[in-house]
Coordinates of C-alpha atoms in Angstrom, one line a residue:
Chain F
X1009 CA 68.8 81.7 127.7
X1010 CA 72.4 82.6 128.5
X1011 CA 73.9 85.6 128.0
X1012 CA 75.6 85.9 124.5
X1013 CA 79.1 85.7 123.4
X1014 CA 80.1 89.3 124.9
X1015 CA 83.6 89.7 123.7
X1016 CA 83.9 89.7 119.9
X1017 CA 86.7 92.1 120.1
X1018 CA 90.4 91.6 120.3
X1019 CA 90.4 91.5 123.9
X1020 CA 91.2 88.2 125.9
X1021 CA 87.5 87.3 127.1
X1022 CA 89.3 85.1 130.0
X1023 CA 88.2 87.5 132.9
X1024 CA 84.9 88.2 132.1
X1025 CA 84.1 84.8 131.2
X1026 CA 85.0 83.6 134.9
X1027 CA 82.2 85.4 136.7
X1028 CA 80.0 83.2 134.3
X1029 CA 77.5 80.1 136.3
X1030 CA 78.9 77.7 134.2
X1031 CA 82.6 78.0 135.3
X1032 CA 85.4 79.4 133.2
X1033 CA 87.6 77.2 131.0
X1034 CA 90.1 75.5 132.7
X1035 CA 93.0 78.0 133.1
X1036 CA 96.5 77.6 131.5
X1037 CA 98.2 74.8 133.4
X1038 CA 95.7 73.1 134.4
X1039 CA 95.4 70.7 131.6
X1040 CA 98.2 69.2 132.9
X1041 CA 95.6 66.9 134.7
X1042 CA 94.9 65.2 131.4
X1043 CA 98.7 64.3 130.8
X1044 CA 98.7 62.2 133.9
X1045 CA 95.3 60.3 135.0
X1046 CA 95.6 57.1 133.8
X1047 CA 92.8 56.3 130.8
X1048 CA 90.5 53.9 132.3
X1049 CA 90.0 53.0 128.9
X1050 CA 91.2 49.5 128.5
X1051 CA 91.8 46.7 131.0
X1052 CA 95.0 46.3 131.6
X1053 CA 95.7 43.1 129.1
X1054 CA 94.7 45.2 125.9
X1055 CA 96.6 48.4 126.9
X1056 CA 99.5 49.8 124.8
X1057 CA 102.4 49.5 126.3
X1058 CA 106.2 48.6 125.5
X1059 CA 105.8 45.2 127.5
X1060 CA 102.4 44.5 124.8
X1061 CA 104.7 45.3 122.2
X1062 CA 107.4 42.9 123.1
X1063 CA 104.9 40.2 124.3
X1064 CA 103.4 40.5 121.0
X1065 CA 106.9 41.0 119.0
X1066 CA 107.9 37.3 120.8
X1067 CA 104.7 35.4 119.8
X1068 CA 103.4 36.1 116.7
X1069 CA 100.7 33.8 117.1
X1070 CA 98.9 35.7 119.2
X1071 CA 96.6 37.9 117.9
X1072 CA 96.2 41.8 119.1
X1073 CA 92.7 42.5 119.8
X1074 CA 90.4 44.1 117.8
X1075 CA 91.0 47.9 118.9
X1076 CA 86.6 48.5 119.5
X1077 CA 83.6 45.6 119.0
X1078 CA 81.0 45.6 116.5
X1079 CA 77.9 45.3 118.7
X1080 CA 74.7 45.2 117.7
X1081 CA 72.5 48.2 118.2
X1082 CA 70.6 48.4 121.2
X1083 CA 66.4 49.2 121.2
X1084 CA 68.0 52.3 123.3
X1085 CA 70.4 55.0 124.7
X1086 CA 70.9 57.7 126.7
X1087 CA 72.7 59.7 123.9
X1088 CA 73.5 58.5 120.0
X1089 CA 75.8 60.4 118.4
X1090 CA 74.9 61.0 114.5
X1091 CA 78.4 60.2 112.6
X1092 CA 81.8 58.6 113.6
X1093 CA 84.4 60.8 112.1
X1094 CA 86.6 62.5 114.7
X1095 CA 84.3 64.9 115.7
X1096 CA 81.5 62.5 117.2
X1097 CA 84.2 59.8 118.3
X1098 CA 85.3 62.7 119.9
X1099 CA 82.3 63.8 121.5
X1100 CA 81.4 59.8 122.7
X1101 CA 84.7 59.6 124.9
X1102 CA 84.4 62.5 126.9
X1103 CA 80.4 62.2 127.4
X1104 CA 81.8 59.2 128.9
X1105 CA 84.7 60.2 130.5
X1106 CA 84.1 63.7 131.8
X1107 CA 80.5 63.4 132.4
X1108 CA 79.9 60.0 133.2
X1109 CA 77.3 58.7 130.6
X1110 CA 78.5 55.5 128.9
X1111 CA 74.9 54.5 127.8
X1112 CA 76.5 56.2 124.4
X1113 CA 75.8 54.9 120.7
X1114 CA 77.9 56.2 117.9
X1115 CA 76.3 55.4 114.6
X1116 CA 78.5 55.8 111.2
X1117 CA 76.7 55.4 107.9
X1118 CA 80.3 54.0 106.7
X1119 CA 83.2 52.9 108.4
X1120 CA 85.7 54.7 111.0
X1121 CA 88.3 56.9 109.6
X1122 CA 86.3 57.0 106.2
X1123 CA 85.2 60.7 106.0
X1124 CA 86.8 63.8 106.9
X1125 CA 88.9 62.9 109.4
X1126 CA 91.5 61.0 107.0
X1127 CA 90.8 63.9 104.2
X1128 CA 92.4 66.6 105.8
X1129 CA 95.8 68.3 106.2
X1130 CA 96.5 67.1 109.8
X1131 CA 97.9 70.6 110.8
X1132 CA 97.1 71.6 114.4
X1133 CA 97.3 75.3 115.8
X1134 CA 95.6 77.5 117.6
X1135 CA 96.6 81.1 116.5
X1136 CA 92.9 82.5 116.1
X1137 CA 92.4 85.9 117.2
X1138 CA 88.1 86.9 117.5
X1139 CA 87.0 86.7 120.9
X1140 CA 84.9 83.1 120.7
X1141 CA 88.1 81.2 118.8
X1142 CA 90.8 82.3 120.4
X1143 CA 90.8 80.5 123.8
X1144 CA 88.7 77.3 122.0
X1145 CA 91.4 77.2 119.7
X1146 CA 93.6 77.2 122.6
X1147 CA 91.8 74.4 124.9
X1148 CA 91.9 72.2 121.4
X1149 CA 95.9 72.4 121.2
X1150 CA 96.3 71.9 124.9
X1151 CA 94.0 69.4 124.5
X1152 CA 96.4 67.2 121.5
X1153 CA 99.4 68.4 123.6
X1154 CA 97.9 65.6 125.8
X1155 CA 96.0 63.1 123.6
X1156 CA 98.5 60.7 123.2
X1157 CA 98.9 59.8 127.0
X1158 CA 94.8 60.2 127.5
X1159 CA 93.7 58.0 124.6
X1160 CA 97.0 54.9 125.3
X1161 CA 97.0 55.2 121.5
X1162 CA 100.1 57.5 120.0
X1163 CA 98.3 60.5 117.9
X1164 CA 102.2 61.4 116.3
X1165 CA 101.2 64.7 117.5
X1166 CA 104.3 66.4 115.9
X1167 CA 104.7 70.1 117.4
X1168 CA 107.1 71.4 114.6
X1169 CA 105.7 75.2 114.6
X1170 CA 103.9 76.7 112.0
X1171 CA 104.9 79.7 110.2
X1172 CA 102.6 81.8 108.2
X1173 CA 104.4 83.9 106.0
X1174 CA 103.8 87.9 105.1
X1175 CA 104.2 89.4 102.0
X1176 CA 104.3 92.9 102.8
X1177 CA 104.5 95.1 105.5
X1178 CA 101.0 96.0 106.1
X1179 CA 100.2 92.0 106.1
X1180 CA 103.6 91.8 108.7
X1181 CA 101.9 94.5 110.7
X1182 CA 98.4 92.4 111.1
X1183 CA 100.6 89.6 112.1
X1184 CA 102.5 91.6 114.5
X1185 CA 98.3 92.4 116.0
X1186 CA 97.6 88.8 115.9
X1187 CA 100.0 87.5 117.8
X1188 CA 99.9 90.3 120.4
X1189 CA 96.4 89.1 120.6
X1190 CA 97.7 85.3 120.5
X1191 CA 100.2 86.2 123.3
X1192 CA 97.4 87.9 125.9
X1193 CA 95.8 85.0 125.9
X1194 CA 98.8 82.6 126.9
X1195 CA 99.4 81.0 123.6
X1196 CA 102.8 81.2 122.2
X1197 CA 103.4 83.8 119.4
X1198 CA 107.2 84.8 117.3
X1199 CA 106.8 87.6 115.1
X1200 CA 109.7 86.7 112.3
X1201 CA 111.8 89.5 110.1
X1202 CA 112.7 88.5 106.8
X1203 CA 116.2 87.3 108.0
X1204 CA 114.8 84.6 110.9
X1205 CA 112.8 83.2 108.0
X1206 CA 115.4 82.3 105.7
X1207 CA 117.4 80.7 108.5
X1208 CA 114.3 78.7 109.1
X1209 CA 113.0 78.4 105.7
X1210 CA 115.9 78.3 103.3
X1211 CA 114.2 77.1 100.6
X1212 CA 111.8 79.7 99.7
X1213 CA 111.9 81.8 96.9
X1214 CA 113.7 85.3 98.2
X1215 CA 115.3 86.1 94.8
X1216 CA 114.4 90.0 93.6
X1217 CA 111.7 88.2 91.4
X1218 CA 109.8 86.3 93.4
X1219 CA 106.1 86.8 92.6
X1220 CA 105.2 87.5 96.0
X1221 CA 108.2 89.1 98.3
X1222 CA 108.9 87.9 102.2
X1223 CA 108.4 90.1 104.5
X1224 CA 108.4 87.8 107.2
X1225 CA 106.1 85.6 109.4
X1226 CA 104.5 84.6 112.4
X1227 CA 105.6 81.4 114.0
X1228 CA 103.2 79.5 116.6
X1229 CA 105.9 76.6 117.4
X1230 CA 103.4 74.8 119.7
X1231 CA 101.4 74.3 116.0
X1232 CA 102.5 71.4 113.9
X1233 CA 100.7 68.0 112.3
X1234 CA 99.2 64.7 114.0
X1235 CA 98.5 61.6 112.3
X1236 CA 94.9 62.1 111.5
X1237 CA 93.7 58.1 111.0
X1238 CA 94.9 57.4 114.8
X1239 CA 93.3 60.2 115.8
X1240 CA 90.0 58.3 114.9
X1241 CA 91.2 54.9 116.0
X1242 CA 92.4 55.9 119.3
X1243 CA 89.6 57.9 120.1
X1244 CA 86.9 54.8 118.7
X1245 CA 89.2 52.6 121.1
X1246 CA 89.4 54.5 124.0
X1247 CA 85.4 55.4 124.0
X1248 CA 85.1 51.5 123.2
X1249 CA 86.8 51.0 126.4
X1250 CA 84.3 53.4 128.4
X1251 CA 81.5 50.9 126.9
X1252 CA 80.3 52.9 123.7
X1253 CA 78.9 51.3 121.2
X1254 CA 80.3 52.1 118.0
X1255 CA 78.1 51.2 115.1
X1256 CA 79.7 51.0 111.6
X1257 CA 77.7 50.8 108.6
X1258 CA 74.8 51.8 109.5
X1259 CA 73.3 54.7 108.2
X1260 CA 70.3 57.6 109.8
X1261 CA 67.5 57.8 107.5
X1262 CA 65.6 59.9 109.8
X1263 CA 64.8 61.0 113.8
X1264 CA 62.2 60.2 115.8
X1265 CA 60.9 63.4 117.1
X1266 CA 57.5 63.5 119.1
X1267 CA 55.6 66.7 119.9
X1268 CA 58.9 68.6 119.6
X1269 CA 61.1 66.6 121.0
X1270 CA 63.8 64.4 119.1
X1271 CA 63.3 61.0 121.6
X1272 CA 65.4 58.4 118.8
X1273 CA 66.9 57.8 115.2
X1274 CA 65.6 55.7 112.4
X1275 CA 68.6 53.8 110.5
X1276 CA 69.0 51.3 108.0
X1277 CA 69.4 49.1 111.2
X1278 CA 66.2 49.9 112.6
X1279 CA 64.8 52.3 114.8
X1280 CA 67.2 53.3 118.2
X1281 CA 65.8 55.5 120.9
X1282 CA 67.7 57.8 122.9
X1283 CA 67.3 60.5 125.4
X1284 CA 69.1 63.2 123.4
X1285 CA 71.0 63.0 119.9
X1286 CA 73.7 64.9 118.5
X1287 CA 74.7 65.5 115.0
X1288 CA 78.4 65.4 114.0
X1289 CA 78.6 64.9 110.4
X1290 CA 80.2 68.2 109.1
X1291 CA 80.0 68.3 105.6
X1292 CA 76.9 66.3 105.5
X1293 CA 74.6 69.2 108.3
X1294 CA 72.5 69.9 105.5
X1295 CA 71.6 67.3 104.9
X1296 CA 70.6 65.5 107.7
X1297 CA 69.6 68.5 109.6
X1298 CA 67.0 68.2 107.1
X1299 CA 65.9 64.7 108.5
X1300 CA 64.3 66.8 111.3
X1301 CA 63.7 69.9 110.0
X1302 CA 65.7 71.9 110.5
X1303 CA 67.5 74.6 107.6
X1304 CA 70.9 75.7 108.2
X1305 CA 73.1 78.6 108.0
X1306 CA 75.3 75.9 105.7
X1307 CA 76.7 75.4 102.1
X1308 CA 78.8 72.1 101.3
X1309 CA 81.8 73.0 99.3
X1310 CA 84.6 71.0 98.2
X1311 CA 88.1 71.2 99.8
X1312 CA 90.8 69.7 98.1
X1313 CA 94.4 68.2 99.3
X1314 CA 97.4 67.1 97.3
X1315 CA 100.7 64.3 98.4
X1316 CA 103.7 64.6 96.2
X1317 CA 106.1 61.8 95.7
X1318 CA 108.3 61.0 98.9
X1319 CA 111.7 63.2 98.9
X1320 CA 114.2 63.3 101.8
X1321 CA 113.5 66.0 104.4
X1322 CA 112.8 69.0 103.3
X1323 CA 110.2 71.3 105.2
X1324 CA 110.3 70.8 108.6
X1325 CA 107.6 73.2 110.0
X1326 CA 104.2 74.1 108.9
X1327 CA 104.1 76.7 106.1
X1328 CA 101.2 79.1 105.0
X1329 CA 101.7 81.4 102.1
X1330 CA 100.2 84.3 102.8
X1331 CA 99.6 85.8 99.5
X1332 CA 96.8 82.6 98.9
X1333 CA 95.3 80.0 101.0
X1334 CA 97.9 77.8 100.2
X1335 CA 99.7 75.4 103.0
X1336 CA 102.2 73.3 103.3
X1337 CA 104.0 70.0 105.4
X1338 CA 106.2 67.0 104.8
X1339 CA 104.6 63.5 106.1
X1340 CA 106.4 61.3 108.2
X1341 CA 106.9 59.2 104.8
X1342 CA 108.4 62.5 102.9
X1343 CA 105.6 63.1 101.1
X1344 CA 104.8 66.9 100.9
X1345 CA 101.4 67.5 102.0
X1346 CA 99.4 70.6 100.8
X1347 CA 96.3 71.7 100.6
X1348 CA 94.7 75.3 98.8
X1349 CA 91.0 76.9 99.1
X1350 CA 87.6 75.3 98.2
X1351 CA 86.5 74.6 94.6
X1352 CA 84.0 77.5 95.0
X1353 CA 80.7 75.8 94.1
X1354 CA 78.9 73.3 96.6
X1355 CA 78.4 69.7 95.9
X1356 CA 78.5 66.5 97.4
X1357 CA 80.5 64.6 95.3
X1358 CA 84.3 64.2 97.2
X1359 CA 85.8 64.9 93.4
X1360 CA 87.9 67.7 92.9
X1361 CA 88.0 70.6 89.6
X1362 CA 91.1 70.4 87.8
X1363 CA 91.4 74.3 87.7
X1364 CA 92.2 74.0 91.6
X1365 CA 95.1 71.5 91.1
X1366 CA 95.9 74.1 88.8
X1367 CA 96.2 77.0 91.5
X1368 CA 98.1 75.0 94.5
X1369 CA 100.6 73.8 92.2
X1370 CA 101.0 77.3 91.0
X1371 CA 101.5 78.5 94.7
X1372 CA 103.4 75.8 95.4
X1373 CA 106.2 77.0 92.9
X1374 CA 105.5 80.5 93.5
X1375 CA 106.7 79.8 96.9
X1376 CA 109.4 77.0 96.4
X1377 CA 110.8 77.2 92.9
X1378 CA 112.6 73.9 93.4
X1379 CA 109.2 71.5 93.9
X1380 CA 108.5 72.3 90.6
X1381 CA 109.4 69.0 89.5
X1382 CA 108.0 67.2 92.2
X1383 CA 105.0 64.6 90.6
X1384 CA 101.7 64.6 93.0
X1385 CA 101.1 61.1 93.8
X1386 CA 97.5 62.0 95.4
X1387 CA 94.9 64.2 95.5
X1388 CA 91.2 63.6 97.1
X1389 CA 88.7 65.9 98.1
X1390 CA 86.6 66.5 101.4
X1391 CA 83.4 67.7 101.7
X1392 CA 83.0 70.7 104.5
X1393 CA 80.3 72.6 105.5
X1394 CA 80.7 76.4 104.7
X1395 CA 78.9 78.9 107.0
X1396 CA 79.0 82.8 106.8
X1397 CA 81.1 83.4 109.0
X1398 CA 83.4 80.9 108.5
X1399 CA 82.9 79.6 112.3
X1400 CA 81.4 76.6 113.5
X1401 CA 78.8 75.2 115.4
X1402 CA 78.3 73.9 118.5
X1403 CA 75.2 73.9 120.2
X1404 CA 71.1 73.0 121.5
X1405 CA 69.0 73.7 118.1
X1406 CA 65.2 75.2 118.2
X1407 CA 64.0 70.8 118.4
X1408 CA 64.7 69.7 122.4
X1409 CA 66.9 67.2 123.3
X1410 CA 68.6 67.6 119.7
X1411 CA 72.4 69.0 119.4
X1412 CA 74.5 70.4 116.4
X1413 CA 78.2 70.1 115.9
X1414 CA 78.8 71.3 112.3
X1415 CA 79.7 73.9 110.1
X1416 CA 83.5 73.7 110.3
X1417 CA 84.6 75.0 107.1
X1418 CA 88.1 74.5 106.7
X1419 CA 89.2 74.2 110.3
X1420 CA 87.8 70.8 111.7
X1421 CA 90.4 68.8 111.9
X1422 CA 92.8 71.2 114.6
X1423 CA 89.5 71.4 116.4
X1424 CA 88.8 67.4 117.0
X1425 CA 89.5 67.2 120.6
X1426 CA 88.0 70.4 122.0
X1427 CA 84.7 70.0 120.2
X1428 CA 84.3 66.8 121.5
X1429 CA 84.9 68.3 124.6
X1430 CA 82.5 71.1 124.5
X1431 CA 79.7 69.2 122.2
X1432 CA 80.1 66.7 125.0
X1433 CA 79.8 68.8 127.6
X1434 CA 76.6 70.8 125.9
X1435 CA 74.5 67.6 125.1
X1436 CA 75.3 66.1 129.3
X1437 CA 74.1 69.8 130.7
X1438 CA 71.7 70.6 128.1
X1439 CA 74.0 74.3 128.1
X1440 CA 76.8 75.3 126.1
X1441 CA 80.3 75.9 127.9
X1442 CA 81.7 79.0 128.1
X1443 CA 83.9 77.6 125.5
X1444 CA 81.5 77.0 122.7
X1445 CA 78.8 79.8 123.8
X1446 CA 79.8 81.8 120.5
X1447 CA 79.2 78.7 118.1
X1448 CA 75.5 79.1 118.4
X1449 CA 73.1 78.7 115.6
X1450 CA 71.7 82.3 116.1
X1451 CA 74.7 84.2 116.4
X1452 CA 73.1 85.7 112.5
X1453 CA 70.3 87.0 114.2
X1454 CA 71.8 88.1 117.2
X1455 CA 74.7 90.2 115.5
X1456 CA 77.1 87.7 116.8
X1457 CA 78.9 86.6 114.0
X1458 CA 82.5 85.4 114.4
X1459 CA 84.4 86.9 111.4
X1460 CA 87.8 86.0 112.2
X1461 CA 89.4 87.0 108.8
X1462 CA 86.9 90.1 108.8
X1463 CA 85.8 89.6 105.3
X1464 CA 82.1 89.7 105.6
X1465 CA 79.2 86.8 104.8
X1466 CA 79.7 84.4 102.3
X1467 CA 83.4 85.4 101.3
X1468 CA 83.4 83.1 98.2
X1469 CA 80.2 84.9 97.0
X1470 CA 80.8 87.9 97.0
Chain U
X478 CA 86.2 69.3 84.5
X479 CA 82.3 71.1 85.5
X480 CA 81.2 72.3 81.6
X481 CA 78.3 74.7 82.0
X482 CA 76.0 76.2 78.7
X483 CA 76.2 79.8 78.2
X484 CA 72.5 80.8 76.9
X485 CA 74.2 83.6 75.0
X486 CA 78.2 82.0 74.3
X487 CA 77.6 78.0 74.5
X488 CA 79.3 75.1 76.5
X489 CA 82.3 76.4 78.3
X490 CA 84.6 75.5 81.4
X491 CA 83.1 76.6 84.6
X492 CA 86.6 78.6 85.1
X493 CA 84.9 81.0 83.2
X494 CA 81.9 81.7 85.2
X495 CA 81.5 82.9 89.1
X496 CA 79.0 81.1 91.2
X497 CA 75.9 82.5 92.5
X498 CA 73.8 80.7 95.1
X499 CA 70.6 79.2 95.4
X500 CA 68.3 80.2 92.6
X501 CA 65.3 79.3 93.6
X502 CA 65.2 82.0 96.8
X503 CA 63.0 85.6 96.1
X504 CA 64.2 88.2 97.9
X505 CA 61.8 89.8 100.3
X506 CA 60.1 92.9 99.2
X507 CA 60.8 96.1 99.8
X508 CA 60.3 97.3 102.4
X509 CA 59.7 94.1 104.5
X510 CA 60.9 95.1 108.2
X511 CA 60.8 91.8 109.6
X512 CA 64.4 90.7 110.8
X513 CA 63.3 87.4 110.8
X514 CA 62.4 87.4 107.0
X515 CA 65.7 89.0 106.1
X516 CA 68.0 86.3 108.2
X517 CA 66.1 83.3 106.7
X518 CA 67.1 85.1 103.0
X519 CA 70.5 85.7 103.7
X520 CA 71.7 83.2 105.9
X521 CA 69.4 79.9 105.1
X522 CA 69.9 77.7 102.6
X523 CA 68.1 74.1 101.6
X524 CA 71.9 72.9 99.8
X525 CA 70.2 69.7 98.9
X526 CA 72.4 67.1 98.0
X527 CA 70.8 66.6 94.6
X528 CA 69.0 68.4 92.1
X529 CA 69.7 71.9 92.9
X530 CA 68.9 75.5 91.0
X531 CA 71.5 78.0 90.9
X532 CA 73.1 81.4 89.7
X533 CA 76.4 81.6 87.9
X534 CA 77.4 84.9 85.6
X535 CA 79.7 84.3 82.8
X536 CA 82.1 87.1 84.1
X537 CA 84.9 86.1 81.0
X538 CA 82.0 86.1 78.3
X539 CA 79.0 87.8 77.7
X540 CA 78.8 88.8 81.7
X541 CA 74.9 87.5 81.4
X542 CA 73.9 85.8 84.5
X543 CA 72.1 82.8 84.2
X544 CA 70.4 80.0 85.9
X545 CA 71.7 76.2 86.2
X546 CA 70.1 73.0 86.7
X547 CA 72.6 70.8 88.2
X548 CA 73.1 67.7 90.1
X549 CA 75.2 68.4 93.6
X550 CA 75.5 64.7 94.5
X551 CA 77.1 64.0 91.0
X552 CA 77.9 67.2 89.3
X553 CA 75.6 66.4 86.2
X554 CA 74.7 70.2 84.6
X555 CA 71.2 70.3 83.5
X556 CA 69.4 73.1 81.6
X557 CA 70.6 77.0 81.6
X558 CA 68.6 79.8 80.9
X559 CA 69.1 83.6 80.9
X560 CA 68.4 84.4 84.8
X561 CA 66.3 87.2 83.7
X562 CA 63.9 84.8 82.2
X563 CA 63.5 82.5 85.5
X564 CA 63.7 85.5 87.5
X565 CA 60.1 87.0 85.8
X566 CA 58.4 83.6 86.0

């Protein structure tokens, strides 16, 4: 057994984690790698380019490939990957890419881009602070700062900085410790007085009666938004290229598991063997963790998100009241896009309570007075598993040759790449990296939870 | 809109109420020293998707915890009864 997560403090963890077998994660600046090696992803005639695009725009009659195939399930695999949101697509390309192993099935009960990786925010960031977040967190942005060139597909990764607002000066002073904590790390960190947030946010309310006064903020400009739906596309058409099966409509029913070991899946397809199988279908843990056994350290609970009407440009950055979990962005299309806490009950059922639409649109106006008008053209629920600590997991379980990637609360989406990266690199070595060593299933037992808002187990229980 | 029975005060929003957990857990007994028991109580959980059992207290009514039947997959509330009677069964 490794040694445990040591540093759960403030502290960077970068040094000590270098004199670690496994290798430390890749220092700053060397991502710059994955910016520039060509994809081998697809042959050259189905590759992206501005040439395609013209040759495409000029005869209309010929058809653009389909983006992945729809192969039949093979009798076996060297690794399936349980669920095709952007998690497990994810995970597929770099088992093939970084480690080699192509022998890969995805299997997704629905189809790609149905679940949670089109029901979230699309806000990317990376301004953790606890010890096991801060430099995953990190890798994850570097990571999308990159994406678009690795996968040939654009990602609209729009860096536009996020600013999380205070409300006081005791909440300015934790900001003022996060991002000294954010900035010993190498990630990029502007504590903002009251006066550098009304140049950049004009529009809040900063009359002598707003509900909840501005302080000021803390502004990570590397954060901002990336279209989520080609975030699953381009990573289900680059692993495609690296020969991944990706399996749509089919659902796991159960695993195969032999004296211990997990050696296949059943499906509404039929059975499919593999060598080793990983689970990816946050919001869903539960319940097929059950499938094999296993009980989890997991609630589902409802998050919901909300679209206004279209309106010219407005908000140009990330917001985050700080007062509530409340969060804001404008889409590409104008829409305003924001998003509050979970319902507070778990279920299954991707339906929102009213009371919640309630709340955000009473943030909302708490924080912009002149939305108030605004009508909500959407709102749609995702379902997310909840663990204690509010940190995920990646990681072996106690049944060989099966692997866990779940429990991502409200923070899945910013993490797509990384946790591919790690939950890719755990299942090829049969090891967690450095990176994910913290996201292990018996960090409860062990005393190493990863708190990062310090609020204790089960914050919507208590 | 979840509607949930109040054993004492009748059908009312859930608004009203605070959620509880899993019902159908005991708590170890005193005393117990294994670490191992105490984990699986605190940290495990079944959260079926389906018919579940579960605590809710009506904190903006008569404050009188009870216990819920009720659907996760769908929502659907079943039977509530005063916790204290479930709890001595």
């Amino acid at each position: 057994m490794p040694s445990r997560c040591e540093s759960l403090g403030d502290g960077p963890a970068f040094g000590r984690r270098q004199q670690t077998a496994l290798g430390a994660p890749p220092a700053i600046g060397e991502y710059r790698h994955l910016r520039t090696s060509p994809p081998q992803v697809p042959p050259l005639s189905s590759r992206y380019s501005a040439l395609s695009l013209a040759r495409h725009a000029l005869s209309p009659d010929l058809p653009w490939p389909p983006a992945w195939r729809s192969p039949e399930p093979k009798k076996s695999y060297d690794v399936i990957i349980v669920g095709g949101g952007g998690h497990g697509l994810a995970t597929a390309y770099y088992l093939a890419k970084n480690h080699g192993i192509t022998n890969v099935a995805l299997i997704e009960r629905s189809y790609i881009g149905s679940g949670n990786v089109g029901r979230n925010t699309t806000i990317v960031r990376s301004n953790y602070m606890i010890g096991g977040n801060t430099p995953f967190f990190e890798h994850s942005l570097k990571l999308w700062e990159g994406l678009s060139h690795d996968l040939n597909f654009n990602v609209m990764l729009s860096q536009r900085g996020q600013i999380v607002l205070a409300h006081g000066p005791g909440q300015l002073d934790s900001m003022a410790r996060r991002g000294n904590i954010m900035r010993l790390n190498g990630i990029d960190a502007e504590l903002l007085d009251r006066g550098e947030v009304m140049r950049d946010l004009p529009y809040l309310d900063y009359s002598a009666d707003a509900r909840f006064p501005i302080w000021g903020g803390l502004l990570q400009r590397r954060a901002g938004t990336a279209r989520h739906d080609a975030v699953a596309w381009g990573y289900a058409r680059a692993a495609d290229g690296h020969g991944v099966d990706i399996i749509e409509n089919c659902e796991v029913t159960g695993f195969v598991i032999e004296n211990g070991w997990v050696s296949g899946v059943e499906t509404s397809r039929g059975r499919i063997l593999a060598g080793k199988t990983g689970i990816a279908v946050a919001g869903h843990s539960s319940h097929v963790a059950a499938m094999a056994g296993l009980k989890l350290p997991v609630e589902s609970h409802l998050l919901q998100a909300f679209v206004s009407e279209p309106i010219k440009p407005f908000v140009h950055h990330v917001v985050s009241f700080g007062a509530e979990l409340f969060y804001l962005s404008q889409s590409d299309k104008g829409g305003l896009v924001f998003g509050g806490h979970i319902d507070g009950f778990n279920t299954y059922t991707q339906r929102g309570q009213f009371p919640k639409v309630q709340t955000v649109a009473e943030c909302a106006v708490a924080l912009i007075p002149s939305v108030s008008r605004l009508r909500l053209l959407r709102h749609w629920a995702g379902i997310q598993d909840m663990t204690p600590d509010g940190s995920p997991f990646i990681c072996r379980t106690p049944i060989r040759n099966l692997y866990l990637n779940g429990g991502w609360c409200y923070q899945g989406f910013k993490a797509t790449p990384a946790s591919g990266w790690c939950f890719a690199h755990t299942i090829a070595h049969d090891e967690e990296h450095e990176l994910n060593r913290c996201f292990s299933l018996d960090r409860f037992a062990e005393g190493g939870e990863l708190d990062e808002h310090g609020t204790g187990n089960w914050t919507y229980k208590q | 809109m979840l509607r949930i029975t109040c054993p004492c005060c009748g059908e009312r929003d859930y608004t009203e109420f605070r959620y509880g957990g899993d019902a159908t857990k005991k708590r170890p007994a005193h005393g117990t020293a294994e670490m191992k028991t105490w984990h699986d109580h605190v940290f495990l959980f079944d959260n079926p998707k389906g018919p579940h059992r579960e605590f809710w207290q009506h904190v903006l009514g008569c404050r009188q915890w009870l216990v819920l039947e009720r659907n996760t997959a769908t929502n659907e509330p079943g039977v509530s009864r005063p916790a204290r009677e479930v709890v001595d069964e």
